[in-house]
Amino acid sequence: AQSVSQHNHHVILSEAASLELGCNYSYGGTVNLFWYVQYPGQHLQLLLKYFSGDPLVKGIKGFEAEFIKSKFSFNLRKPSVQWSDTAEYFCAVNGAGNTPLVFGKGTRLSVIA
Amino acid sequence: DSGVTQTPKHLITATGQRVTLRCSPRSGDLSVYWYQQSLDQGLQFLIQYYNGEERAKGNILERFSAQQFPDLHSELNLSSLELGDSALYFCASSLSDGSFYEQYFGPGTRLTVT
């Protein structure tokens, strides 16, 4: 069965620190990969997505993610976090055609001044 | 604001009862998805409708049902409620029914079953 693992449940960083959130997936066949963010009290928003092509994907707000097929990973990175990045981050995967999104359980990021 | 609206925002009800959650997709979007988010299970796909027809089914209990109306809004009906049904229910919409289409999420309905 398809699954997504986000190993970090809660990450606490100081402002200006670098961020890397892990995401590993188990999915047969072609995959589409996504990172969503949920700021406190708000709806989920798409940060970035990978369908094909360059495995390094740039998203909004300075985030990027790298698809490493051999490691079944799609880690999210940001070189310097801000207090406003405090949120819950979800990795998700689906396949070709019309397959449902499978989400990881999320990583809560707290950025402290 | 994603353009997807959900009502009500909060719902408190008793075990055994039935509730209806409502979702209005973004203007022009034909697909509607329902998700359940709970602490233990995370965010789980329940069901998808496209232009009024059921398109995909996930881990949706038999006590739950959904439909999409001609004006494209959707309702999720939960019956014979149990304590374990307490969760956040999200609706999302997308332009069409392919995996490539971005899903836009609503603010959610928080259901508490007492």
GROMACS .gro file of C-alpha atoms in nm:
model
  227
    1ALA     CA    1   0.000   0.000   0.000
    2GLN     CA    2   0.110   0.354  -0.066
    3SER     CA    3   0.248   0.538   0.233
    4VAL     CA    4   0.438   0.851   0.323
    5SER     CA    5   0.668   0.881   0.624
    6GLN     CA    6   0.768   1.205   0.786
    7HIS     CA    7   1.012   1.109   1.054
    8ASN     CA    8   1.028   1.441   1.236
    9HIS     CA    9   0.712   1.507   1.437
   10HIS     CA   10   0.820   1.838   1.585
   11VAL     CA   11   1.117   2.051   1.488
   12ILE     CA   12   1.225   2.359   1.681
   13LEU     CA   13   1.463   2.602   1.515
   14SER     CA   14   1.596   2.947   1.583
   15GLU     CA   15   1.539   3.219   1.329
   16ALA     CA   16   1.795   3.214   1.044
   17ALA     CA   17   1.871   2.845   1.098
   18SER     CA   18   1.855   2.612   0.799
   19LEU     CA   19   1.568   2.370   0.766
   20GLU     CA   20   1.544   2.022   0.625
   21LEU     CA   21   1.231   1.813   0.673
   22GLY     CA   22   1.244   1.450   0.572
   23CYS     CA   23   0.985   1.272   0.358
   24ASN     CA   24   1.004   0.915   0.235
   25TYR     CA   25   0.737   0.742   0.034
   26SER     CA   26   0.640   0.394  -0.066
   27TYR     CA   27   0.459   0.394  -0.397
   28GLY     CA   28   0.476   0.172  -0.703
   29GLY     CA   29   0.508   0.339  -1.039
   30THR     CA   30   0.526   0.701  -1.144
   31VAL     CA   31   0.485   0.946  -0.858
   32ASN     CA   32   0.385   1.306  -0.817
   33LEU     CA   33   0.513   1.463  -0.497
   34PHE     CA   34   0.384   1.757  -0.299
   35TRP     CA   35   0.457   1.963   0.009
   36TYR     CA   36   0.169   2.141   0.176
   37VAL     CA   37   0.185   2.388   0.464
   38GLN     CA   38  -0.079   2.469   0.723
   39TYR     CA   39  -0.022   2.793   0.914
   40PRO     CA   40  -0.195   2.821   1.252
   41GLY     CA   41  -0.569   2.862   1.201
   42GLN     CA   42  -0.546   2.847   0.823
   43HIS     CA   43  -0.617   2.601   0.545
   44LEU     CA   44  -0.360   2.378   0.379
   45GLN     CA   45  -0.169   2.551   0.102
   46LEU     CA   46   0.055   2.406  -0.164
   47LEU     CA   47   0.422   2.494  -0.116
   48LEU     CA   48   0.564   2.309  -0.413
   49LYS     CA   49   0.515   2.004  -0.632
   50TYR     CA   50   0.717   1.766  -0.844
   51PHE     CA   51   0.578   1.588  -1.150
   52SER     CA   52   0.880   1.531  -1.372
   53GLY     CA   53   1.197   1.694  -1.497
   54ASP     CA   54   1.448   1.872  -1.274
   55PRO     CA   55   1.446   1.687  -0.940
   56LEU     CA   56   1.520   2.012  -0.755
   57VAL     CA   57   1.194   2.198  -0.725
   58LYS     CA   58   1.156   2.554  -0.606
   59GLY     CA   59   0.837   2.664  -0.436
   60ILE     CA   60   0.692   2.968  -0.269
   61LYS     CA   61   0.845   3.158   0.024
   62GLY     CA   62   1.200   3.036  -0.046
   63PHE     CA   63   1.129   2.666   0.000
   64GLU     CA   64   1.273   2.397  -0.223
   65ALA     CA   65   1.263   2.019  -0.231
   66GLU     CA   66   1.475   1.754  -0.393
   67PHE     CA   67   1.339   1.432  -0.538
   68ILE     CA   68   1.585   1.147  -0.499
   69LYS     CA   69   1.431   0.851  -0.676
   70SER     CA   70   1.685   0.596  -0.551
   71LYS     CA   71   1.608   0.690  -0.192
   72PHE     CA   72   1.231   0.734  -0.238
   73SER     CA   73   1.273   1.072  -0.075
   74PHE     CA   74   1.144   1.424  -0.126
   75ASN     CA   75   1.297   1.637   0.147
   76LEU     CA   76   1.195   1.997   0.202
   77ARG     CA   77   1.461   2.261   0.259
   78LYS     CA   78   1.493   2.628   0.335
   79PRO     CA   79   1.829   2.797   0.391
   80SER     CA   80   1.712   3.045   0.653
   81VAL     CA   81   1.382   3.015   0.840
   82GLN     CA   82   1.176   3.301   0.976
   83TRP     CA   83   0.934   3.315   1.266
   84SER     CA   84   0.651   3.329   1.012
   85ASP     CA   85   0.746   2.980   0.890
   86THR     CA   86   0.600   2.834   1.209
   87ALA     CA   87   0.342   2.589   1.076
   88GLU     CA   88   0.266   2.224   1.011
   89TYR     CA   89   0.419   2.077   0.697
   90PHE     CA   90   0.274   1.782   0.510
   91CYS     CA   91   0.436   1.571   0.243
   92ALA     CA   92   0.198   1.397  -0.001
   93VAL     CA   93   0.220   1.164  -0.298
   94ASN     CA   94  -0.005   1.040  -0.573
   95GLY     CA   95   0.041   0.846  -0.893
   96ALA     CA   96  -0.052   0.884  -1.257
   97GLY     CA   97  -0.409   0.914  -1.377
   98ASN     CA   98  -0.653   1.009  -1.105
   99THR     CA   99  -0.509   0.862  -0.788
  100PRO     CA  100  -0.583   1.007  -0.445
  101LEU     CA  101  -0.328   1.203  -0.247
  102VAL     CA  102  -0.164   1.008   0.033
  103PHE     CA  103  -0.038   1.234   0.311
  104GLY     CA  104   0.229   1.192   0.571
  105LYS     CA  105   0.135   1.265   0.931
  106GLY     CA  106   0.297   1.605   0.920
  107THR     CA  107   0.588   1.782   1.087
  108ARG     CA  108   0.525   2.071   1.320
  109LEU     CA  109   0.785   2.343   1.283
  110SER     CA  110   0.831   2.597   1.558
  111VAL     CA  111   1.065   2.887   1.486
  112ILE     CA  112   1.181   3.083   1.787
  113ALA     CA  113   1.337   3.427   1.795
  114ASP     CA  114  -0.834   3.242   0.127
  115SER     CA  115  -0.838   2.939  -0.105
  116GLY     CA  116  -1.185   3.007  -0.245
  117VAL     CA  117  -1.319   2.681  -0.098
  118THR     CA  118  -1.579   2.730   0.172
  119GLN     CA  119  -1.698   2.485   0.433
  120THR     CA  120  -1.983   2.503   0.677
  121PRO     CA  121  -2.022   2.477   0.965
  122LYS     CA  122  -1.686   2.562   1.117
  123HIS     CA  123  -1.754   2.366   1.433
  124LEU     CA  124  -2.008   2.097   1.513
  125ILE     CA  125  -2.072   1.931   1.847
  126THR     CA  126  -2.310   1.639   1.856
  127ALA     CA  127  -2.384   1.322   2.047
  128THR     CA  128  -2.307   0.960   1.967
  129GLY     CA  129  -2.563   0.798   1.741
  130GLN     CA  130  -2.657   1.123   1.570
  131ARG     CA  131  -2.629   1.220   1.205
  132VAL     CA  132  -2.466   1.536   1.066
  133THR     CA  133  -2.414   1.694   0.726
  134LEU     CA  134  -2.103   1.889   0.632
  135ARG     CA  135  -2.116   2.122   0.337
  136CYS     CA  136  -1.849   2.229   0.091
  137SER     CA  137  -1.854   2.483  -0.192
  138PRO     CA  138  -1.564   2.446  -0.434
  139ARG     CA  139  -1.371   2.727  -0.600
  140SER     CA  140  -1.549   2.884  -0.891
  141GLY     CA  141  -1.487   2.669  -1.200
  142ASP     CA  142  -1.358   2.364  -1.015
  143LEU     CA  143  -1.534   2.039  -1.103
  144SER     CA  144  -1.370   1.801  -0.857
  145VAL     CA  145  -1.437   1.788  -0.486
  146TYR     CA  146  -1.242   1.577  -0.238
  147TRP     CA  147  -1.317   1.498   0.126
  148TYR     CA  148  -1.049   1.425   0.386
  149GLN     CA  149  -1.054   1.336   0.753
  150GLN     CA  150  -0.775   1.456   0.981
  151SER     CA  151  -0.736   1.294   1.321
  152LEU     CA  152  -0.446   1.281   1.564
  153ASP     CA  153  -0.384   0.910   1.526
  154GLN     CA  154  -0.458   0.860   1.154
  155GLY     CA  155  -0.334   1.189   1.014
  156LEU     CA  156  -0.491   1.329   0.696
  157GLN     CA  157  -0.682   1.056   0.513
  158PHE     CA  158  -0.862   1.071   0.181
  159LEU     CA  159  -1.228   0.974   0.204
  160ILE     CA  160  -1.393   1.027  -0.133
  161GLN     CA  161  -1.379   1.229  -0.456
  162TYR     CA  162  -1.656   1.356  -0.681
  163TYR     CA  163  -1.614   1.494  -1.029
  164ASN     CA  164  -1.895   1.684  -1.196
  165GLY     CA  165  -2.159   1.509  -0.989
  166GLU     CA  166  -2.023   1.156  -1.010
  167GLU     CA  167  -1.822   0.955  -0.759
  168ARG     CA  168  -1.469   0.924  -0.894
  169ALA     CA  169  -1.254   0.766  -0.627
  170LYS     CA  170  -1.308   0.615  -0.286
  171GLY     CA  171  -1.064   0.593   0.002
  172ASN     CA  172  -1.101   0.487   0.362
  173ILE     CA  173  -1.461   0.596   0.393
  174LEU     CA  174  -1.680   0.411   0.641
  175GLU     CA  175  -2.015   0.270   0.531
  176ARG     CA  176  -2.181   0.504   0.781
  177PHE     CA  177  -2.048   0.796   0.578
  178SER     CA  178  -2.176   0.905   0.240
  179ALA     CA  179  -2.129   1.202   0.013
  180GLN     CA  180  -2.278   1.358  -0.293
  181GLN     CA  181  -2.210   1.643  -0.532
  182PHE     CA  182  -2.501   1.850  -0.653
  183PRO     CA  183  -2.563   2.009  -0.997
  184ASP     CA  184  -2.430   2.341  -0.868
  185LEU     CA  185  -2.111   2.146  -0.775
  186HIS     CA  186  -2.132   2.195  -0.403
  187SER     CA  187  -2.085   1.878  -0.204
  188GLU     CA  188  -2.217   1.736   0.120
  189LEU     CA  189  -2.064   1.473   0.344
  190ASN     CA  190  -2.315   1.286   0.558
  191LEU     CA  191  -2.196   1.112   0.873
  192SER     CA  192  -2.444   0.889   1.053
  193SER     CA  193  -2.455   0.672   1.366
  194LEU     CA  194  -2.173   0.884   1.496
  195GLU     CA  195  -1.915   0.738   1.731
  196LEU     CA  196  -1.663   0.906   1.958
  197GLY     CA  197  -1.390   0.806   1.715
  198ASP     CA  198  -1.546   1.013   1.438
  199SER     CA  199  -1.435   1.329   1.616
  200ALA     CA  200  -1.193   1.490   1.372
  201LEU     CA  201  -1.131   1.777   1.137
  202TYR     CA  202  -1.300   1.723   0.800
  203PHE     CA  203  -1.148   1.902   0.504
  204CYS     CA  204  -1.287   1.956   0.163
  205ALA     CA  205  -1.064   2.034  -0.135
  206SER     CA  206  -1.142   2.120  -0.494
  207SER     CA  207  -0.953   2.108  -0.821
  208LEU     CA  208  -1.018   2.207  -1.177
  209SER     CA  209  -1.047   1.853  -1.306
  210ASP     CA  210  -0.996   1.493  -1.201
  211GLY     CA  211  -0.635   1.420  -1.286
  212SER     CA  212  -0.348   1.375  -1.044
  213PHE     CA  213  -0.175   1.679  -1.194
  214TYR     CA  214  -0.438   1.926  -1.082
  215GLU     CA  215  -0.362   2.122  -0.767
  216GLN     CA  216  -0.607   2.070  -0.487
  217TYR     CA  217  -0.723   2.378  -0.298
  218PHE     CA  218  -0.829   2.312   0.059
  219GLY     CA  219  -1.107   2.466   0.262
  220PRO     CA  220  -1.073   2.574   0.626
  221GLY     CA  221  -1.227   2.251   0.757
  222THR     CA  222  -1.514   2.155   0.984
  223ARG     CA  223  -1.421   2.044   1.334
  224LEU     CA  224  -1.658   1.769   1.448
  225THR     CA  225  -1.676   1.677   1.814
  226VAL     CA  226  -1.883   1.374   1.910
  227THR     CA  227  -1.966   1.351   2.281
   0.00000   0.00000   0.00000
